[in-house]
């Protein structure tokens, strides 16, 4: 259970940050509105990923799926960083 807790905390934090960064780059709103949406969405995503990790049988099974999603969101963030969005 401790390994699942550690995996859930780490992957939840990483995936929430990556997904919120994607949303932050793509929303055409004011900065304060983006920050408010990011805070709410980030916490909800973190909780959702933690619940997913707890629902898997082992921490390794959760880490494999979350690792794949992290690679996808990290690549999307890198691409969005180099594409100018105004």
Tab-separated table of C-alpha atoms in Angstrom:
chain	number	residue	atom	x	y	z
A	1	UNK	CA	0.000	0.000	0.000
A	2	UNK	CA	2.886	2.383	0.683
A	3	UNK	CA	4.248	1.871	-2.824
A	4	UNK	CA	0.855	2.630	-4.332
A	5	UNK	CA	0.623	5.746	-2.166
A	6	UNK	CA	4.034	6.937	-3.310
A	7	UNK	CA	3.249	6.206	-6.962
A	8	UNK	CA	-0.141	7.901	-6.673
A	9	UNK	CA	1.353	11.030	-5.113
A	10	UNK	CA	4.225	11.332	-7.609
A	11	UNK	CA	2.320	10.493	-10.783
A	12	UNK	CA	-0.678	12.534	-9.702
A	13	UNK	CA	1.479	15.592	-9.171
A	14	UNK	CA	3.423	15.189	-12.431
A	15	UNK	CA	0.384	14.519	-14.605
A	16	UNK	CA	-1.675	17.297	-13.029
A	17	UNK	CA	1.087	19.830	-13.647
A	18	UNK	CA	1.619	18.700	-17.250
A	19	UNK	CA	-2.080	18.714	-18.100
A	20	UNK	CA	-2.675	22.098	-16.482
A	21	UNK	CA	0.269	23.558	-18.402
A	22	UNK	CA	-1.307	22.401	-21.654
A	23	UNK	CA	-4.613	24.010	-20.712
A	24	UNK	CA	-2.813	27.168	-19.540
A	25	UNK	CA	-1.068	27.557	-22.899
A	26	UNK	CA	-4.216	26.997	-24.959
A	27	UNK	CA	-6.845	29.044	-23.083
A	28	UNK	CA	-7.371	32.512	-24.585
A	29	UNK	CA	-8.264	34.163	-21.271
A	30	UNK	CA	-6.684	36.650	-18.890
A	31	UNK	CA	-3.835	35.403	-16.709
A	32	UNK	CA	-5.774	35.578	-13.449
A	33	UNK	CA	-8.606	33.521	-14.934
A	34	UNK	CA	-6.114	30.967	-16.231
A	35	UNK	CA	-4.544	30.688	-12.787
A	36	UNK	CA	-7.927	30.187	-11.136
A	37	UNK	CA	-8.913	27.488	-13.628
A	38	UNK	CA	-5.474	25.910	-13.280
A	39	UNK	CA	-5.762	25.680	-9.493
A	40	UNK	CA	-9.186	24.064	-9.634
A	41	UNK	CA	-8.382	21.760	-12.530
A	42	UNK	CA	-4.970	20.797	-11.175
A	43	UNK	CA	-6.356	19.649	-7.842
A	44	UNK	CA	-9.165	17.681	-9.501
A	45	UNK	CA	-6.733	15.993	-11.899
A	46	UNK	CA	-4.363	15.157	-9.066
A	47	UNK	CA	-7.160	13.496	-7.111
A	48	UNK	CA	-8.346	11.607	-10.208
A	49	UNK	CA	-4.878	10.227	-10.964
A	50	UNK	CA	-4.398	9.260	-7.323
A	51	UNK	CA	-7.729	7.403	-7.344
A	52	UNK	CA	-6.702	5.637	-10.554
A	53	UNK	CA	-3.385	4.563	-9.035
A	54	UNK	CA	-5.139	3.207	-5.951
A	55	UNK	CA	-7.541	1.219	-8.129
A	56	UNK	CA	-4.741	-0.734	-9.830
A	57	UNK	CA	-3.522	-3.998	-8.305
A	58	UNK	CA	0.120	-2.951	-7.979
A	59	UNK	CA	2.144	0.238	-8.061
A	60	UNK	CA	4.010	-1.079	-11.103
A	61	UNK	CA	0.798	-1.449	-13.120
A	62	UNK	CA	-0.228	2.099	-12.239
A	63	UNK	CA	3.246	3.450	-13.004
A	64	UNK	CA	3.307	1.909	-16.471
A	65	UNK	CA	0.037	3.554	-17.520
A	66	UNK	CA	0.809	6.867	-15.837
A	67	UNK	CA	4.306	6.859	-17.348
A	68	UNK	CA	2.853	6.529	-20.832
A	69	UNK	CA	0.469	9.420	-20.179
A	70	UNK	CA	3.313	11.485	-18.775
A	71	UNK	CA	5.379	10.984	-21.932
A	72	UNK	CA	2.435	12.079	-24.087
A	73	UNK	CA	1.746	15.195	-22.025
A	74	UNK	CA	5.442	16.074	-21.757
A	75	UNK	CA	5.834	15.884	-25.545
A	76	UNK	CA	2.713	18.020	-25.971
A	77	UNK	CA	4.139	20.596	-23.550
A	78	UNK	CA	7.455	20.710	-25.396
A	79	UNK	CA	5.671	21.192	-28.716
A	80	UNK	CA	3.415	23.901	-27.289
A	81	UNK	CA	6.411	25.665	-25.760
A	82	UNK	CA	8.045	26.069	-29.163
A	83	UNK	CA	4.863	26.964	-31.049
A	84	UNK	CA	4.010	30.631	-30.459
A	85	UNK	CA	0.497	31.063	-29.022
A	86	UNK	CA	-0.804	34.615	-28.743
